[in-house]
Coordinates of C-alpha atoms and ligand atoms in Angstrom, one line a residue:
X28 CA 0.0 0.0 0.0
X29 CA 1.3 3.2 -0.8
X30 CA 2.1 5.8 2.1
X31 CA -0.5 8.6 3.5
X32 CA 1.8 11.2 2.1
X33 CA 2.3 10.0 -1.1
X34 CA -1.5 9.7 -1.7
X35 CA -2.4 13.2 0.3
X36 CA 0.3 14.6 -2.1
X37 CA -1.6 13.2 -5.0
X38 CA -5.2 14.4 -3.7
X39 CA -4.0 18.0 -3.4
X40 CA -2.2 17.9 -6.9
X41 CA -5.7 16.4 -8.6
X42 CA -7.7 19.4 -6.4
X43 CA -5.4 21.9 -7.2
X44 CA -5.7 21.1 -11.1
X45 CA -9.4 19.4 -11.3
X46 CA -11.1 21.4 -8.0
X47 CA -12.1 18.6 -6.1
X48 CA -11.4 14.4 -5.6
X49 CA -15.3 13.7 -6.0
X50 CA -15.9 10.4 -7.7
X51 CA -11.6 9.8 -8.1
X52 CA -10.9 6.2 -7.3
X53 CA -7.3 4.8 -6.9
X54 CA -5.2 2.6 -8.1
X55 CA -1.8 1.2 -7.4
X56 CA 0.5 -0.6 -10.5
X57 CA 3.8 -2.5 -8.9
X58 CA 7.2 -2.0 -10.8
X59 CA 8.8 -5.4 -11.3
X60 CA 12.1 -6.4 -10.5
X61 CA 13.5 -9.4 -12.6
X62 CA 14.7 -12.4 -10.7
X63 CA 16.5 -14.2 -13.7
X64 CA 15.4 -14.7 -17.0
X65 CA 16.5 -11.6 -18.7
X66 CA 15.6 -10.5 -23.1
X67 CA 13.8 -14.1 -23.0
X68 CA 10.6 -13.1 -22.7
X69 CA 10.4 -11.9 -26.7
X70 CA 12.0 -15.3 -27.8
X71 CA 8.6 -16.9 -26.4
X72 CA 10.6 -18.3 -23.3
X73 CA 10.7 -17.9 -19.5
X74 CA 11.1 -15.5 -16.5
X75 CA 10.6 -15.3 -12.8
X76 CA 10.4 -11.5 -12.1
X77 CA 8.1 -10.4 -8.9
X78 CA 5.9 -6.9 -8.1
X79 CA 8.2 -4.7 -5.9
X80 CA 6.7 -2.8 -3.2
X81 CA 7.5 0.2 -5.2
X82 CA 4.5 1.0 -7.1
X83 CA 2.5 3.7 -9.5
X84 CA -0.2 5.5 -7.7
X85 CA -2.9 6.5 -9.8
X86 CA -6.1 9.3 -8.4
X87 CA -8.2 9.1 -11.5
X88 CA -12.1 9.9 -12.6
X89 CA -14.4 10.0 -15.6
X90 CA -14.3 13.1 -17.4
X91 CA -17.1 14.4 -19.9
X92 CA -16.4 14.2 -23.4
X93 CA -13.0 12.5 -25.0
X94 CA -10.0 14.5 -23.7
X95 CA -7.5 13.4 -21.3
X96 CA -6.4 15.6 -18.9
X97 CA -3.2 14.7 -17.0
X98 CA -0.7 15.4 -14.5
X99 CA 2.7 13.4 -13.9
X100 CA 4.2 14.0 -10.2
X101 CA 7.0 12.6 -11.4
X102 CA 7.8 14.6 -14.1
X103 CA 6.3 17.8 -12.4
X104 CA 4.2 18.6 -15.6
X105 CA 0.8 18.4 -17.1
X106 CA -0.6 17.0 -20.5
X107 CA -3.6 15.9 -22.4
X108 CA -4.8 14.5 -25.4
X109 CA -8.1 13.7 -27.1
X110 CA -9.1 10.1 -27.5
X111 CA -10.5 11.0 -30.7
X112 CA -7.2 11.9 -32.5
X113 CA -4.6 10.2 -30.5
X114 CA -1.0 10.6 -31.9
X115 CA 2.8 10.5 -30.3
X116 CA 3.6 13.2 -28.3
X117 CA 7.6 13.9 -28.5
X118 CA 7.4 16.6 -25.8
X119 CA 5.7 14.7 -22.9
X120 CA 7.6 11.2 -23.8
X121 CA 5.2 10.2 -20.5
X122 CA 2.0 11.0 -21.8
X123 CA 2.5 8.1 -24.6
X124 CA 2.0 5.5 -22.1
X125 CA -1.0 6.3 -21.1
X126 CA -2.0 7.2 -24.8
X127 CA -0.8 3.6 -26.0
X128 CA -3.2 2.2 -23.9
X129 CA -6.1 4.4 -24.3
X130 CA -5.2 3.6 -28.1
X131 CA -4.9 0.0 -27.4
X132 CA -8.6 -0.3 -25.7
X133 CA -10.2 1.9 -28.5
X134 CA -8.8 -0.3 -30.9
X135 CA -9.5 -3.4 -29.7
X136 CA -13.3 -1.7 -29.5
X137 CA -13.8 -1.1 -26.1
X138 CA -16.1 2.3 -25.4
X139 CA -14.6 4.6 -23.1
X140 CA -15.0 8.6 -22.4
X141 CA -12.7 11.6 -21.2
X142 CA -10.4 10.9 -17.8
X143 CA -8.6 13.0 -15.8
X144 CA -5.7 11.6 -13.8
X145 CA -2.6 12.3 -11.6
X146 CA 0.2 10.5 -11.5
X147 CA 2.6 9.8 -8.5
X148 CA 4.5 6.4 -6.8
X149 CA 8.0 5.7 -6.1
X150 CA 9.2 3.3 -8.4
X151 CA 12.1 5.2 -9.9
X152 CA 11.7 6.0 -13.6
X153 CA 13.9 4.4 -16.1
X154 CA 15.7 2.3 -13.5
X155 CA 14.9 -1.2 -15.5
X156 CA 12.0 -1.7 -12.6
X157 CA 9.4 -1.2 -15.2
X158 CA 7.8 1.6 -14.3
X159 CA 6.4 2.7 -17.4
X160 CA 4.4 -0.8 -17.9
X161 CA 2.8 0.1 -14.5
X162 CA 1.8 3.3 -15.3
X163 CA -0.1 1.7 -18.6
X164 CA -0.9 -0.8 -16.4
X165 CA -2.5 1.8 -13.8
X166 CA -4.0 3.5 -16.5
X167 CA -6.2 0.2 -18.2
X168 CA -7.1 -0.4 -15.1
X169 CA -8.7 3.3 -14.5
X170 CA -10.7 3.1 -17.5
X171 CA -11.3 -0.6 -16.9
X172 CA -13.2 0.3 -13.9
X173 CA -14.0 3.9 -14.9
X174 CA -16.1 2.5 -18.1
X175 CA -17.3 -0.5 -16.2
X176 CA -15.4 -2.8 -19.3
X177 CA -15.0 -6.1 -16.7
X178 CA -11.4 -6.6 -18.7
X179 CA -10.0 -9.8 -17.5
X180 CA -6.3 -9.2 -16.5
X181 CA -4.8 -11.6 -19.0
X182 CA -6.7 -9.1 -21.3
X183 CA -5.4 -6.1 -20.4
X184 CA -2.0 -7.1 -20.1
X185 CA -2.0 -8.0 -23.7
X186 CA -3.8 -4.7 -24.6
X187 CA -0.6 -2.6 -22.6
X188 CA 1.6 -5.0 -24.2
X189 CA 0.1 -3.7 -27.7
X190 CA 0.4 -0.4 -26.4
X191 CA 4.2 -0.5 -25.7
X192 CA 5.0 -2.7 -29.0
X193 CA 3.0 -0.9 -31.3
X194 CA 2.2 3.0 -29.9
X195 CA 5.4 3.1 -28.1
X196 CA 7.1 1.0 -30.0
X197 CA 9.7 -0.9 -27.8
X198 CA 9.4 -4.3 -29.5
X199 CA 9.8 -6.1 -26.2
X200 CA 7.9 -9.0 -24.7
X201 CA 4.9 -9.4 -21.9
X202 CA 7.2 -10.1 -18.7
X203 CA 6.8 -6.4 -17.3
X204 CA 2.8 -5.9 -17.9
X205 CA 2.2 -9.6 -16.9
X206 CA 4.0 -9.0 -13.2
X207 CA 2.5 -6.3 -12.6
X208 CA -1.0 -7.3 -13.3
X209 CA -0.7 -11.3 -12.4
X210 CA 1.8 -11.8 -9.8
X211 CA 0.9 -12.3 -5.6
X212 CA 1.7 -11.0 -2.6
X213 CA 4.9 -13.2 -1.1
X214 CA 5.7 -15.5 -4.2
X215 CA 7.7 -14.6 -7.7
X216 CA 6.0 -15.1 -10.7
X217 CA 7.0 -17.8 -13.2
X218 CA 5.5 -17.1 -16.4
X219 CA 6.3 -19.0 -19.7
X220 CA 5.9 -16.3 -22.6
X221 CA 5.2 -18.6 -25.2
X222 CA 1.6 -19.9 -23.7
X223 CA 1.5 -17.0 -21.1
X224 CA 1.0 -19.7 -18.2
X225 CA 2.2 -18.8 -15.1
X226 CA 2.6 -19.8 -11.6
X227 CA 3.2 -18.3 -8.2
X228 CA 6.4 -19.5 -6.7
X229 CA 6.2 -19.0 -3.0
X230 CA 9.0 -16.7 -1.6
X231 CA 8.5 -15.8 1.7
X232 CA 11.4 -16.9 3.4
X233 CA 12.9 -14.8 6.2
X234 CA 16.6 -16.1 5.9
X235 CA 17.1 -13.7 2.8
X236 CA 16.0 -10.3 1.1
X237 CA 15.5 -9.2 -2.4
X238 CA 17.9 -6.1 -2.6
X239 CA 17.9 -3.4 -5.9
X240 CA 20.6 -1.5 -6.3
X241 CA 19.5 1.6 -8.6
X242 CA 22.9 2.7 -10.7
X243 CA 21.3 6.4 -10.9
X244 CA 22.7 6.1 -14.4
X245 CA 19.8 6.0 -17.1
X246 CA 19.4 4.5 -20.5
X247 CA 16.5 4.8 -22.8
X248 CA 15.3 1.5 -23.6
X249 CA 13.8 2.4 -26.7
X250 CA 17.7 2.9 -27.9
X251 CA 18.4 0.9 -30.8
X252 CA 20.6 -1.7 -28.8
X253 CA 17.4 -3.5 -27.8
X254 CA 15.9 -3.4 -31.2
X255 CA 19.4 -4.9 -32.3
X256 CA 19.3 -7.6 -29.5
X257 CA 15.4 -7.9 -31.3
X258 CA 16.5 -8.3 -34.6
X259 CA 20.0 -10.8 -33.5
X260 CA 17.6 -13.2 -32.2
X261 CA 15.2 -13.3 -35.1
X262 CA 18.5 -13.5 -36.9
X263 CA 19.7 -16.6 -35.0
X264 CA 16.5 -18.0 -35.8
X265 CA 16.4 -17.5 -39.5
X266 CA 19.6 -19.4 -39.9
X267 CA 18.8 -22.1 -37.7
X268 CA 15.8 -23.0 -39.5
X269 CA 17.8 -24.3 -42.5
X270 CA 18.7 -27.3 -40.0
X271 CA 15.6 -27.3 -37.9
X272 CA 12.6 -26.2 -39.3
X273 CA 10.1 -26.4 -36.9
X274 CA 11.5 -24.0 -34.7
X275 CA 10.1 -20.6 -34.5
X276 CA 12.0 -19.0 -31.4
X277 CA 14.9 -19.5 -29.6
X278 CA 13.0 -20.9 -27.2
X279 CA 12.6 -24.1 -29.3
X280 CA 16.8 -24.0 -29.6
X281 CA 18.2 -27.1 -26.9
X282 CA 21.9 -26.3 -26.0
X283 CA 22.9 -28.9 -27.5
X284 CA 21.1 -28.0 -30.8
X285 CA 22.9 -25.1 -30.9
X286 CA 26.0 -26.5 -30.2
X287 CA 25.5 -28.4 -33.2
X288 CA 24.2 -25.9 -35.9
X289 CA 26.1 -22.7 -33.7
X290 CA 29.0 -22.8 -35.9
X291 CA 27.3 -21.5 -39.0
X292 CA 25.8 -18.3 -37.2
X293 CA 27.9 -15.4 -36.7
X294 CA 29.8 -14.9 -34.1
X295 CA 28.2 -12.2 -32.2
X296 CA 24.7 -14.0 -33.6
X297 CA 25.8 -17.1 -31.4
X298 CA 26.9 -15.4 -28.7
X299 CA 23.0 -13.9 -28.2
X300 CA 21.3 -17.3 -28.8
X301 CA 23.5 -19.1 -26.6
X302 CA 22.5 -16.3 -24.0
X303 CA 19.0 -17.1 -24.4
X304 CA 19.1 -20.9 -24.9
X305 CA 21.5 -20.6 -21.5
X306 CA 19.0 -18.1 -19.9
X307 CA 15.7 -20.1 -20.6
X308 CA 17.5 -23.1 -18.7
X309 CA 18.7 -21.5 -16.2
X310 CA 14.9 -19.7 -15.1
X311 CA 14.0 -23.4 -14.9
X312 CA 16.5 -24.5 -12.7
X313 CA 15.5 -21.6 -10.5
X314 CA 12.0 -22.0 -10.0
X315 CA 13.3 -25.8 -8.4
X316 CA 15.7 -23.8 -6.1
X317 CA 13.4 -21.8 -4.8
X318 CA 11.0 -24.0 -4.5
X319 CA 13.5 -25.8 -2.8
X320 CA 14.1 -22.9 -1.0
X321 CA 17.8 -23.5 -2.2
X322 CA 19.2 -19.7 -2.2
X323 CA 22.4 -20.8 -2.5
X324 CA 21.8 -22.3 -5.5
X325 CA 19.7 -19.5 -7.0
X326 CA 22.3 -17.1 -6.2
X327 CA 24.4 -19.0 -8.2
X328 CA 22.2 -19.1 -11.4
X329 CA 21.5 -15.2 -10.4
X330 CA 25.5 -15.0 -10.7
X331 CA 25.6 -17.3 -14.3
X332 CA 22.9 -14.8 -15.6
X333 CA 25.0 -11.6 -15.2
X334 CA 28.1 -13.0 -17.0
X335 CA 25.9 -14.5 -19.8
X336 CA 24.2 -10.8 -19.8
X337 CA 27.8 -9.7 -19.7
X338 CA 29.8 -11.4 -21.6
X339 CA 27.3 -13.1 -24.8
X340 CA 24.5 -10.5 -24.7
X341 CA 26.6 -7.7 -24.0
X342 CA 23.8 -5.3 -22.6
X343 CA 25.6 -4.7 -19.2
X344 CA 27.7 -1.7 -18.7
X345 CA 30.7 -0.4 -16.5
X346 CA 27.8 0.7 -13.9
X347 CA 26.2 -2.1 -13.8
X348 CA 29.3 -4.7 -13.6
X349 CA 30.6 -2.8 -10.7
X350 CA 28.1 -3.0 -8.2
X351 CA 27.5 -6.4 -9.3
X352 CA 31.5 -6.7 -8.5
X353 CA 30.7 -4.6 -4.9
X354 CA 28.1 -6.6 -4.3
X355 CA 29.6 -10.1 -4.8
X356 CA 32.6 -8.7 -2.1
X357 CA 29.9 -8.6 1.0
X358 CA 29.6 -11.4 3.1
X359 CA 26.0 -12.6 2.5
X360 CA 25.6 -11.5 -1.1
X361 CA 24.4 -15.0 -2.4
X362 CA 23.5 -13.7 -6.0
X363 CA 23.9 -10.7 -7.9
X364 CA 23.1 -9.8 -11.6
X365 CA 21.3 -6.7 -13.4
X366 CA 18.4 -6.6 -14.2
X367 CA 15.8 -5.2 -16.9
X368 CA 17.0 -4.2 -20.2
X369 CA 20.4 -3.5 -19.2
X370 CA 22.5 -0.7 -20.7
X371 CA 22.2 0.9 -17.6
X372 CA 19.2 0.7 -14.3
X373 CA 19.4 -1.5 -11.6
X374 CA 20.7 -4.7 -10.2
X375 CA 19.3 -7.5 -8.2
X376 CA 20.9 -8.6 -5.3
X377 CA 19.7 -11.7 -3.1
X378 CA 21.7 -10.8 0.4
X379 CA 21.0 -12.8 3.8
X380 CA 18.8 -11.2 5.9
X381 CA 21.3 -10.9 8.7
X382 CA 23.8 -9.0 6.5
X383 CA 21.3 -6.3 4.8
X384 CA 23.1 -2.6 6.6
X385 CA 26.4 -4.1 6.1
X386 CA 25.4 -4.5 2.3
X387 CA 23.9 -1.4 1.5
X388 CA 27.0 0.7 3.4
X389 CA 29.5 -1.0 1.7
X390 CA 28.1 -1.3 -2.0
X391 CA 27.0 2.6 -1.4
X392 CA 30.6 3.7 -0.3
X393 CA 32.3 1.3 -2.9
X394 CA 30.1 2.9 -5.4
X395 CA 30.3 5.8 -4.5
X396 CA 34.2 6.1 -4.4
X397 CA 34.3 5.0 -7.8
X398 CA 31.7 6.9 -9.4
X399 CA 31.2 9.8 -7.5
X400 CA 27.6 8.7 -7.5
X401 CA 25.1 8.2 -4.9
X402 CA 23.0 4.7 -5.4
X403 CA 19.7 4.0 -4.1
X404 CA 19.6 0.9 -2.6
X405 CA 16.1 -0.3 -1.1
X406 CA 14.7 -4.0 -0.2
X407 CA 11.5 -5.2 -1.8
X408 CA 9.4 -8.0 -0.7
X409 CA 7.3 -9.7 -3.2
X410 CA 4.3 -7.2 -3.3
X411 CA 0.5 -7.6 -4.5
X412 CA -0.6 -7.3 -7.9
X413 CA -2.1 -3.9 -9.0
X414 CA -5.5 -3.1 -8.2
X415 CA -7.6 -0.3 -6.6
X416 CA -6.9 1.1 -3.4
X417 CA -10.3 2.7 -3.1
X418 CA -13.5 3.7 -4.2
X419 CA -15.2 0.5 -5.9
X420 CA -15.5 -3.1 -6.4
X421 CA -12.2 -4.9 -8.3
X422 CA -14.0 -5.7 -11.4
X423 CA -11.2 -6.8 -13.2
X424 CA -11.4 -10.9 -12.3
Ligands
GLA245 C1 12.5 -4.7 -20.8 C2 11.3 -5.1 -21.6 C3 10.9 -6.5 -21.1 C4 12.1 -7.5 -21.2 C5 13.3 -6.9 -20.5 C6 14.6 -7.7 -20.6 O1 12.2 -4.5 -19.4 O2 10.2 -4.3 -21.4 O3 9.9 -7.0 -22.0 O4 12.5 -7.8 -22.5 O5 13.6 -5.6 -20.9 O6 14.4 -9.0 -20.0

């Protein structure tokens, strides 16, 4: 649950801008954080990321006609569009989230009216913690139960995926809109992409803590690296075929397959399916450690992840590798590996309970020293999907 200031902070902002917070209803959206599993979700494979306690707060209400009037605490700025001629908006990069998905429903022929919203929440923005999926997230929901549309959540995930793919156009895969819509309070979310089943995996132990480490250093995901990573995979693909023709993603690609055919790919081509094929296996051997509740084990695969990030998919950076590095040199640090799209963000840490203030002071002063940069570093337990805080039924089953 968000706290009473961040929600009082909202309520003034919507009042100050709207006059009054009669008929608002709220919403919260988790951000994710990735356990392992990392660029396999668009090769139709598998991830266990969970909701972080840090969320999107949403105050939001029906608004006559078809503009959308919006305010992004965040961003300290205001916006709107009208659902009648939606179209990107370069200035207010922000406002295209919630567009996408007001684009997304009206496309997929949903009826829905004018809104007006304020955003607020502490997930940090462009951290690799997802935040703009829950802010579409955040937003489907508002209309969802604004208009009364009774959109299963399966649904509306794929409807913000759409949004992202096609409005924003970040050709990336379901993980992020999936978490924060599907996953549960005290378990990780397994989710296999390619038939979008998915399963709680309890995670409540008390012996160890889920640990982000926010680099402060920011990349825009829509960069063409990921589209390249895209496009390498699809790549990989295309020249396994020839030998096995039935496959249609690396996900259908078993390491020894690839061993076998590998040679003929190029080299960096090879290096970014044996990521994958090496990834997919890997989130599989973690679900059993952790429903094992084997955490040294998962740390270890949390550890294989990063260098296979590092050194095959090459989406880590000097950032990124160093806190992993400061991280690794703490007693208790049983895992460590970035995660999100990489390129910058945040990095996931699985720390013993025990050692948790000795972490963050000496990855913060080692970072710190080295960079001259200040890191957040915060715990998150596995939080609760998203959903309204107040002011009606949940009629999204
Ligand atoms: C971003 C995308 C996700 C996923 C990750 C990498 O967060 O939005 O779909 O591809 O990168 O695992």
């Amino acid at each position: 649950m968000p706290e009473q200031a961040e929600l009082k902070r909202i309520a003034e902002k919507f009042q100050e801008i709207f006059g009054d917070c009669d008929g608002v209803i709220w919403l919260r959206a988790p951000g994710r954080v990735n356990l392992i599993g990392e660029h396999t979700d668009y090769n139709d494979g598998f991830v266990l990321p969970m909701a972080t306690q840090q969320e999107i707060v949403l105050a939001a209400r029906q608004r006559k006609g078809f503009q959308a009037r919006l305010y992004s605490l965040h961003y300290a700025k205001g916006g709107q569009f009208d659902l009648k001629g939606i179209s990107s908006d370069a200035e207010n990069p922000w406002i295209n989230y919630a567009q996408g998905v007001t684009w997304s429903l009206l496309e997929a022929g949903y009826e829905i009216g004018g809104i007006e919203a304020v955003v607020g929440g502490d997930v940090p923005i462009g951290a690799g913690l997802s935040s703009s999926a829950a802010v579409e997230v955040a937003f489907a929901l508002a209309f969802s139960h604004l208009y009364d549309l009774k959109i299963k959540r399966e649904e509306l995930a794929r409807l913000c995926h759409r949004a992202e793919r096609e409005f924003v156009g970040l050709p990336c895969g379901m993980m992020d809109q999936v978490s924060s819509l599907l996953a549960e309070e005290g378990a990780a979310l397994f989710l296999d992409c390619r038939s979008l089943y998915y399963k709680p995996i309890p995670f409540e132990s008390e012996a160890v803590r889920v640990v982000i480490c926010d680099t402060q250093v920011r990349r825009e995901l829509t960069h063409s690296a990921y589209q390249e990573r895209v496009q390498e995979c699809n790549e990989a693909v295309r020249l396994l075929r020839r030998h096995l023709p039935q496959i249609t993603h690396l996900r259908d690609v078993s390491g020894e397959k690839l061993e076998k055919f590998g040679g003929e790919l190029p080299e960096a081509v090879y290096r970014r399916a044996r990521h994958i094929v090496s990834e997919n296996e890997r989130v599989l051997r973690a679900v059993e450690a952790l429903e094992g509740e084997d955490f040294e084990e998962l740390g270890r695969l949390m550890d294989g992840s990063h260098q296979s990030l590092k050194r095959d998919y090459e989406v880590s950076s000097r950032e990124l590798d160093l806190m992993v590095d400061l991280a690794r040199e703490v007693s208790g640090t049983l895992g460590a590996r970035l995660t999100g799209g990489g390129f910058g963000g945040a990095t996931v840490n699985l720390v013993a309970s025990s050692e948790i203030e000795n972490f963050k002071r000496e990855v913060s002063r080692g970072y710190k020293e080295a960079t001259g940069l200040s890191p957040a570093i915060f715990v998150s337990r596995p939080a609760a999907r998203a959903g309204l805080i107040s002011g009606g039924e949940d009629s999204s089953p």
